[in-house]
Coordinates of C-alpha atoms and ligand atoms in Angstrom, one line a residue:
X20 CA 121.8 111.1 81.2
X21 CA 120.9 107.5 82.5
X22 CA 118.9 107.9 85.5
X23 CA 121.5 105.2 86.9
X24 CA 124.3 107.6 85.8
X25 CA 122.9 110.6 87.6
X26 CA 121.9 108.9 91.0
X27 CA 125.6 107.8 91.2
X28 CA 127.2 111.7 89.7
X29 CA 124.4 113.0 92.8
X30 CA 125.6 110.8 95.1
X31 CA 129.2 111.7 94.0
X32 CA 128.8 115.2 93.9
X33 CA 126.6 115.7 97.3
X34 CA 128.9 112.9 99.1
X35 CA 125.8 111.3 100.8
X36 CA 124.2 107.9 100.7
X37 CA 122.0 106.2 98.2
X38 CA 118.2 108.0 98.6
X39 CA 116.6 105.1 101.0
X40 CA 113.0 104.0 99.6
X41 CA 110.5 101.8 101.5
X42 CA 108.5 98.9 99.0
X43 CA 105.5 98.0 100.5
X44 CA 104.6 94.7 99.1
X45 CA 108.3 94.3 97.4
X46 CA 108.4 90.9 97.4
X47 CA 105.2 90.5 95.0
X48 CA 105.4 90.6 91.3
X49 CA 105.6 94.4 90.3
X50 CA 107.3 94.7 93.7
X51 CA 109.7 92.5 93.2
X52 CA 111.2 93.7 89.0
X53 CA 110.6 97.1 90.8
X54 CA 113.1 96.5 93.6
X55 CA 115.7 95.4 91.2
X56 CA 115.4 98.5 88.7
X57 CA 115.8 100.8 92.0
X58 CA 118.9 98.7 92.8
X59 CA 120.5 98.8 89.6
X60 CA 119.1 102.7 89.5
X61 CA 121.4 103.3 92.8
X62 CA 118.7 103.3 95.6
X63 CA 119.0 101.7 99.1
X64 CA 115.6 99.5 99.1
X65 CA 113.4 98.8 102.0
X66 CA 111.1 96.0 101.7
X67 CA 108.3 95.0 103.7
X68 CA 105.9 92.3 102.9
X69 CA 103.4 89.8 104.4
X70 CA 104.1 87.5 102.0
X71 CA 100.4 87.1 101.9
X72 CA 101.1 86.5 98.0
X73 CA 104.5 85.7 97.5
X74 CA 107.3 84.3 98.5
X75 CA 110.4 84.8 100.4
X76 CA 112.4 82.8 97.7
X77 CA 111.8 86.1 95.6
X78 CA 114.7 88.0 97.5
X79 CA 117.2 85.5 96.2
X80 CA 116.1 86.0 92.7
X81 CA 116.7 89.7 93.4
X82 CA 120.2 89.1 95.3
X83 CA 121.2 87.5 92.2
X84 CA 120.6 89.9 89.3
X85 CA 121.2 92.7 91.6
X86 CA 124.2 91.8 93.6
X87 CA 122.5 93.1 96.6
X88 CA 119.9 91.8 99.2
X89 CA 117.4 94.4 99.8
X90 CA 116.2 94.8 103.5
X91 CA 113.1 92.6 104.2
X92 CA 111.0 92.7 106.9
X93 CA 107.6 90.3 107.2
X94 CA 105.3 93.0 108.4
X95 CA 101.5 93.9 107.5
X96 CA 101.1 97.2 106.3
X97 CA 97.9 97.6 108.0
X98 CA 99.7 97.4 111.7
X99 CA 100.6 100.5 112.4
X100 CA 102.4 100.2 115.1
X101 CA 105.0 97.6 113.8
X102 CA 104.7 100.2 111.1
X103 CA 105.9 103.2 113.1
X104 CA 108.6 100.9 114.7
X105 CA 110.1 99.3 111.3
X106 CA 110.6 103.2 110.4
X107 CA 112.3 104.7 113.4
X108 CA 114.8 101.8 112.9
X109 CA 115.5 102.7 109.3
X110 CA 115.9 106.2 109.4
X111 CA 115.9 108.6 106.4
X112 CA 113.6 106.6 104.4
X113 CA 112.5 109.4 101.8
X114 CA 110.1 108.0 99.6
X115 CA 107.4 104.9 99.5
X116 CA 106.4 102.7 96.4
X117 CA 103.3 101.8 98.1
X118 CA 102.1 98.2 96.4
X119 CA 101.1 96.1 99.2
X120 CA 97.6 95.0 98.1
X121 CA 95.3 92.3 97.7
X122 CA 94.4 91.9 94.1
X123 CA 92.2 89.1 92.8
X124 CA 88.7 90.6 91.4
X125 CA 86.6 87.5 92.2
X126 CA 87.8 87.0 96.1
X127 CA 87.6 90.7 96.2
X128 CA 83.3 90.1 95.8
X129 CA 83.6 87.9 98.1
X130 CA 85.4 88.7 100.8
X131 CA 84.9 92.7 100.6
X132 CA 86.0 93.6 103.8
X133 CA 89.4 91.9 103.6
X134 CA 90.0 94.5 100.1
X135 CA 89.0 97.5 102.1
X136 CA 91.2 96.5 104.9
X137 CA 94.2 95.2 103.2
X138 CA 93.9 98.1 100.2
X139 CA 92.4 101.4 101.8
X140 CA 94.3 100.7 105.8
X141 CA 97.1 99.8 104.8
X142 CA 97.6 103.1 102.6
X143 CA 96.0 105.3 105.5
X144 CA 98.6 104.0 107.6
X145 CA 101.5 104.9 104.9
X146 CA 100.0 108.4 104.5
X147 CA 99.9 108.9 108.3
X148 CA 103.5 107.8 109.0
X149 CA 104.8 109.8 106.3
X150 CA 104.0 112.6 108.2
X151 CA 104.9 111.4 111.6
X152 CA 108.5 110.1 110.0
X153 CA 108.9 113.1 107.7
X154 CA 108.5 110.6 104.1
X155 CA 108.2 113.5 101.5
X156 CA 106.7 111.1 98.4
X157 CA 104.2 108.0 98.1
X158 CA 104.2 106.6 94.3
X159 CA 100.8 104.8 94.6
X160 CA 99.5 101.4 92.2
X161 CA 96.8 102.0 90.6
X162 CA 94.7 100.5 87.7
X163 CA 93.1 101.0 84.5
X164 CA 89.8 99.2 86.3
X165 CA 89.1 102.8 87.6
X166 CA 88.3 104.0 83.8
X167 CA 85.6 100.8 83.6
X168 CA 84.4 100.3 79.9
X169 CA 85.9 103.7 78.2
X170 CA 83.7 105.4 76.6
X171 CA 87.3 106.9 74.2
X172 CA 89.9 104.5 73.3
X173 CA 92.7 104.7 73.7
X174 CA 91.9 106.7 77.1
X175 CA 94.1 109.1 78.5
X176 CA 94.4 110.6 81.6
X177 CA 91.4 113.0 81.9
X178 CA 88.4 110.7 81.2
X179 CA 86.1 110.0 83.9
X180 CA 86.7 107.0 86.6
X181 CA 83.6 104.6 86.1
X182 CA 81.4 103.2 89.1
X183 CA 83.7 100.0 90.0
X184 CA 82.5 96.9 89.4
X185 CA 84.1 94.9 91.8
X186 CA 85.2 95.9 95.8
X187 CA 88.7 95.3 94.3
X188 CA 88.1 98.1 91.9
X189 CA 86.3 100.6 93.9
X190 CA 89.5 100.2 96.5
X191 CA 91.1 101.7 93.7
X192 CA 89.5 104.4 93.2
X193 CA 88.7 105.2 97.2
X194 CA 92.7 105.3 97.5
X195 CA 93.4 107.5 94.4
X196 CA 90.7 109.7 96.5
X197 CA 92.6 109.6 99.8
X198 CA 95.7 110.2 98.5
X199 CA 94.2 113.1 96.5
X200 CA 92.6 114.6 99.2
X201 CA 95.6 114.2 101.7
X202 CA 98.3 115.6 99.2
X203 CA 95.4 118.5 98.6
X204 CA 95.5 119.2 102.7
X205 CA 99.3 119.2 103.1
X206 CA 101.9 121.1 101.4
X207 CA 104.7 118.4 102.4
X208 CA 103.4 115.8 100.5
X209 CA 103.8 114.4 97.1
X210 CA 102.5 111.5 95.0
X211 CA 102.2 110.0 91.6
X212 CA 100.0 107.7 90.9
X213 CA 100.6 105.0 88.2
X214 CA 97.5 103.4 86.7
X215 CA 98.8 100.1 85.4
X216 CA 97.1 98.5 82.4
X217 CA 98.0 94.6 82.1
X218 CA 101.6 93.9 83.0
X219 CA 102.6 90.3 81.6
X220 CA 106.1 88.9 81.4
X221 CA 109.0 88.1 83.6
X222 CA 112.6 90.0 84.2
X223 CA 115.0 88.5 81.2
X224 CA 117.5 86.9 83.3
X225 CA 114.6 84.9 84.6
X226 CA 115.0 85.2 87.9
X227 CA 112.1 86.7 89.1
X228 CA 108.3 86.8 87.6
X229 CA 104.8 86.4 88.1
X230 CA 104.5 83.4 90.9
X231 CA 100.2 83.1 91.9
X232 CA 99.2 81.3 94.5
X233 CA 97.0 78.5 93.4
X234 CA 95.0 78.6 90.1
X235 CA 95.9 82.0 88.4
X236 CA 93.0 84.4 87.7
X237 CA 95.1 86.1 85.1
X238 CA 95.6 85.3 81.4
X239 CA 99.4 85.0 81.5
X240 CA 100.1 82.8 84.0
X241 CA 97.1 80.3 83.0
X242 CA 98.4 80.3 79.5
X243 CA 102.2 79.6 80.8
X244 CA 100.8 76.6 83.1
X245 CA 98.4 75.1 80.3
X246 CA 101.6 75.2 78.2
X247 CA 103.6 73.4 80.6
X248 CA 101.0 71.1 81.3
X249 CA 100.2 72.3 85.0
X250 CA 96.6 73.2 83.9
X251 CA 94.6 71.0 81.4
X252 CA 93.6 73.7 79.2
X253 CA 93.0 77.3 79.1
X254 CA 89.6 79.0 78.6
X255 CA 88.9 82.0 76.7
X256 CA 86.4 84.1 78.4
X257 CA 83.8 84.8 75.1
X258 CA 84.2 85.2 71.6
X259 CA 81.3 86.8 71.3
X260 CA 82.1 90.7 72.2
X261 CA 82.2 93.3 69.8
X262 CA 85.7 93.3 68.3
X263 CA 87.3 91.6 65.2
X264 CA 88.0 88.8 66.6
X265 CA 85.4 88.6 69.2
X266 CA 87.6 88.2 72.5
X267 CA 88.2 91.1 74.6
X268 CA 91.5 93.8 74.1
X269 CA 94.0 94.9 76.9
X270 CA 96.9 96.5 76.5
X271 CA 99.5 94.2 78.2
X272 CA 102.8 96.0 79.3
X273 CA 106.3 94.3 80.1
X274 CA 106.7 94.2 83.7
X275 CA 109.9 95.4 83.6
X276 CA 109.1 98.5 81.2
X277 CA 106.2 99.4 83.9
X278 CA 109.0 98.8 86.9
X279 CA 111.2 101.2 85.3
X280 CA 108.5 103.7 85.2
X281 CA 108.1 103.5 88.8
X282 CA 112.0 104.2 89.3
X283 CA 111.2 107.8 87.3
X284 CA 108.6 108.9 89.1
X285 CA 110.4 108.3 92.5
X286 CA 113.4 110.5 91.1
X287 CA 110.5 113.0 90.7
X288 CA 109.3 113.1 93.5
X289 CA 112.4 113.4 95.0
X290 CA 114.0 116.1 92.8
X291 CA 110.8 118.2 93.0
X292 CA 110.9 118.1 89.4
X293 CA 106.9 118.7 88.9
X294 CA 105.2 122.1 90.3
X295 CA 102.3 119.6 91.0
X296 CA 101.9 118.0 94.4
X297 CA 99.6 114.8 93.1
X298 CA 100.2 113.9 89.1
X299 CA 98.6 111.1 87.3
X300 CA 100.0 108.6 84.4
X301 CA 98.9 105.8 82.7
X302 CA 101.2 103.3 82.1
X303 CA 100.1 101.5 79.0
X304 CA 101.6 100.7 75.6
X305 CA 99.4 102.4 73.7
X306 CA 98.4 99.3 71.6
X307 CA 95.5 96.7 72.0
X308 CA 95.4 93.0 72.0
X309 CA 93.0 90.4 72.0
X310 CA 92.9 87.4 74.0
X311 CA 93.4 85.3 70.8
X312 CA 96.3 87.6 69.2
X313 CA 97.9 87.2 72.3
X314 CA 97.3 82.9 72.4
X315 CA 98.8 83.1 68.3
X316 CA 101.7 85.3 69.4
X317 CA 102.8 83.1 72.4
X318 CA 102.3 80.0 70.4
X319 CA 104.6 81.1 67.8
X320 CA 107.5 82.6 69.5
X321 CA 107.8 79.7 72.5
X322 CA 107.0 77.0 69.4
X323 CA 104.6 75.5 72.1
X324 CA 100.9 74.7 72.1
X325 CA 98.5 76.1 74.1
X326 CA 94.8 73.8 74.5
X327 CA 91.8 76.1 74.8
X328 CA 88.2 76.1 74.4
X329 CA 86.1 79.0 74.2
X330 CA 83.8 79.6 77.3
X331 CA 80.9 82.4 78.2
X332 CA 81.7 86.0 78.9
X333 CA 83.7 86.1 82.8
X334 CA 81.5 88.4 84.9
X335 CA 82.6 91.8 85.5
X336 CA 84.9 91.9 82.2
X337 CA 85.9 95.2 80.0
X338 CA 85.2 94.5 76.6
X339 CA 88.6 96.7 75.7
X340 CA 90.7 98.8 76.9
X341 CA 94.0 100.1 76.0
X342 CA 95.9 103.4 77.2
X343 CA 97.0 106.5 75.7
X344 CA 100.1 107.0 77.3
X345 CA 101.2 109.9 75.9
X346 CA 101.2 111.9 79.0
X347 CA 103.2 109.3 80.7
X348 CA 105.7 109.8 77.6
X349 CA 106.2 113.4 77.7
X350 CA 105.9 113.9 80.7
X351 CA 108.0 111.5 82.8
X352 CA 110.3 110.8 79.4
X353 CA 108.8 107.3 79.9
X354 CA 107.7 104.6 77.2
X355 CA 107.2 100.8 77.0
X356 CA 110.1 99.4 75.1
X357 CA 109.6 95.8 74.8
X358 CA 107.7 94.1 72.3
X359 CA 104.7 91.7 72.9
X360 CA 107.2 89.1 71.4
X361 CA 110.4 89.0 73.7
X362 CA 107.6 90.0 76.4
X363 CA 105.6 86.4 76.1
X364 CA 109.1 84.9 75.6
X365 CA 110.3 85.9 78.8
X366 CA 106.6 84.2 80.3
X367 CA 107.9 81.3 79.1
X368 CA 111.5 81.1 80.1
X369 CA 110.3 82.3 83.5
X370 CA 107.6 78.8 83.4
X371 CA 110.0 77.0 82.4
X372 CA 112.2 77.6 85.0
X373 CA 110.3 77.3 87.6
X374 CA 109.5 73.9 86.7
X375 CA 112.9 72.9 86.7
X376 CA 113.6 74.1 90.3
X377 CA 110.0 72.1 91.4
X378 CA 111.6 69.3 89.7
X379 CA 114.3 69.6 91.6
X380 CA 113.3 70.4 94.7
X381 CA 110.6 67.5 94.5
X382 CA 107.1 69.7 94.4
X383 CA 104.8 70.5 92.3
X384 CA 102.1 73.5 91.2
X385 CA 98.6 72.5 91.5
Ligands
UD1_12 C1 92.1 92.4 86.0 C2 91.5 93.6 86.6 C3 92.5 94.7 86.8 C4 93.6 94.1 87.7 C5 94.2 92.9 87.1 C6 95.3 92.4 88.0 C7 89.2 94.2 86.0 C8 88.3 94.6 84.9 N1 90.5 94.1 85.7 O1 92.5 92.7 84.7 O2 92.0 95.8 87.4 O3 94.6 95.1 87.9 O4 93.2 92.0 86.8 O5 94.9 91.3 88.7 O6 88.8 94.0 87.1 N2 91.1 85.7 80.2 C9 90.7 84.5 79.6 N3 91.0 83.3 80.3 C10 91.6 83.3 81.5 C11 92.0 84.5 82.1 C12 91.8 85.7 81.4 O7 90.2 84.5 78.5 O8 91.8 82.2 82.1 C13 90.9 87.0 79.5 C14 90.0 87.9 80.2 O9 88.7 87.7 79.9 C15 90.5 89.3 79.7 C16 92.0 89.0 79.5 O10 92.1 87.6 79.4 O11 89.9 89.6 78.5 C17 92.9 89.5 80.6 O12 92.4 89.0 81.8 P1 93.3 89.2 83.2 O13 94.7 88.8 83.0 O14 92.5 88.5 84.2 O15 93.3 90.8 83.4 P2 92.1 91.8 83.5 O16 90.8 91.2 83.8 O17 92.2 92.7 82.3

């Protein structure tokens, strides 16, 4: 059955309200195609968000495919306190999808103390009030970064984390180590932890989608910007690494495919289904591309061109990575769906969009 079908036969059968589940960081671009696949999967959604890295705007785009305004409150998961307070108003909150980070590798080097603050606080703090307010499961964003250069591909679940190569990345790996040892030391706790490989694209209706402040560090948004015209042209970070085409692979997953997973594992949690207290996934298609297949591909499905030149190697880059995610499939009867195709189409539409309401409303990106 649906998971959308079963919340609403539980809820029919047990006569009680919609599970509650707090979003850290809901308003943000995995938060945000996450909230509206909880919606539409039956939950009651609690947001909170500093809007450090989004924007409030995001909630209408969610109103509107969802039908429903999810609760928002501007608060900054690293205060406690305001925390603890936001909690004891909404009662009964039984599970947390714990995104709020900060997430840009290059700022991370240089600003170091900001990441552990923001990254490893803030998810003390969620561990702690679970506890104190009785939350039985935390699903937990993760990253491929914690595998570093693989030394298997694709790589699954068991291969060893690398040493990080950035503070972003080792606040990664310090949290999947907090959570692990806190879920170790209580019986009453649960988690999952979701290592994300790339997530590109935008929610079809185009409503929501990947909104960076300022210049984008990611490929996706710089490619849908040089295509608009926003940026002057895109550059491809070496052509020189050992593949057959010289640029680096990822394995980039529809944003909405990897919110749905996040709706599965909270049912998990919930329903005890697993006889684990901390489980693992990778969330990956299970197929690599380079920087240039991806270019070709978006050229060709949006008809548009995209300028770029081909620079040195970015510091800190994996030559390739892509994910096994068989466990992931098995396991949580989970698989990414969407093709690479519709996924850069929906980039687009999402770009394009978002130019027409700067046009309208008189700004512009820069
Ligand atoms: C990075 C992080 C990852 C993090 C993710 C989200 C590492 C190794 N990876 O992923 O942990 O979760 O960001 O922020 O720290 N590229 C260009 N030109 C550009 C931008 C990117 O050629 O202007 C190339 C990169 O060299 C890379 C690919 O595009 O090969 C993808 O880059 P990006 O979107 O930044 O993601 P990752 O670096 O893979």
């Amino acid at each position: 059955m649906e998971i959308k079908n079963k919340i609403k036969q539980l809820l029919k059968d047990k006569k009680t309200a919609a599970p509650r589940i707090l979003v850290t960081g809901g308003t943000g671009y995995i938060g945000s195609h996450t909230v509206v696949e909880l919606q539409q999967a039956g939950f009651e959604v609690f947001i909170v968000d500093n809007l450090s890295n989004s924007n409030i705007e995001v909630l209408n785009g969610i109103e509107k495919i969802t039908g429903k305004m999810p609760v928002f409150e501007n608060i900054d998961c690293t205060d406690y306190v305001t925390m603890d307070r936001f909690l004891s108003k909404h009662e009964g909150i039984q599970a947390i999808i714990h995104f709020a980070a900060s997430k840009a590798v290059g700022e991370s080097v240089e600003k170091p103390l900001l990441y552990y603050r923001n990254n490893v606080v803030s998810l003390i703090n969620q561990l702690e009030l679970m506890k104190v307010h009785k939350i039985k499961g935390i699903v937990f964003s993760s990253s491929c970064t914690v595998y570093g250069q693989p030394d298997v591909l694709p790589v699954d679940e068991t291969a060893p984390r690398k040493t990080a190569l950035s503070p972003y990345g080792n606040t990664k790996q310090i949290c999947e180590d907090i959570i692990t040892d806190t879920i170790r030391s209580s019986s009453e706790l649960k988690s999952i932890i979701l290592r994300y490989f790339n997530p590109i694209g935008a929610h079809p209706s185009a409503e929501i989608g990947e909104l960076p402040n300022g210049v984008p560090n990611n490929l996706i948004p710089f490619v849908t910007q040089t295509a608009a015209g926003i940026r002057e042209m895109l550059s491809v970070f070496g052509d020189d690494y050992n593949t057959p085409d010289g640029t680096c692979i990822r394995d980039y997953i529809n944003v909405v495919d990897l919110a749905k997973a996040h709706v599965i594992s909270v049912q998990r949690l919930l329903e005890d289904k697993s006889s684990e207290n901390i489980e693992i996934f990778n969330l990956g298609t299970g197929r690599g591309l380079s920087v240039k297949e991806i270019l070709t591909t978006f050229e060709k499905v949006n008809k548009v061109k995209v300028p770029h030149k081909i620079v040195p190697r970015r510091e800190g880059d994996i030559e390739q990575v892509w994910a096994n995610p068989t466990y992931a499939n098995n396991v949580l009867g989970w698989e990414a769906k969407e093709t690479v195709e519709d996924t850069l189409k929906s980039a687009w539409k999402w770009q394009k969009k978002l130019m027409k309401k700067q046009k309208n409303e008189g700004s512009c990106l820069s």
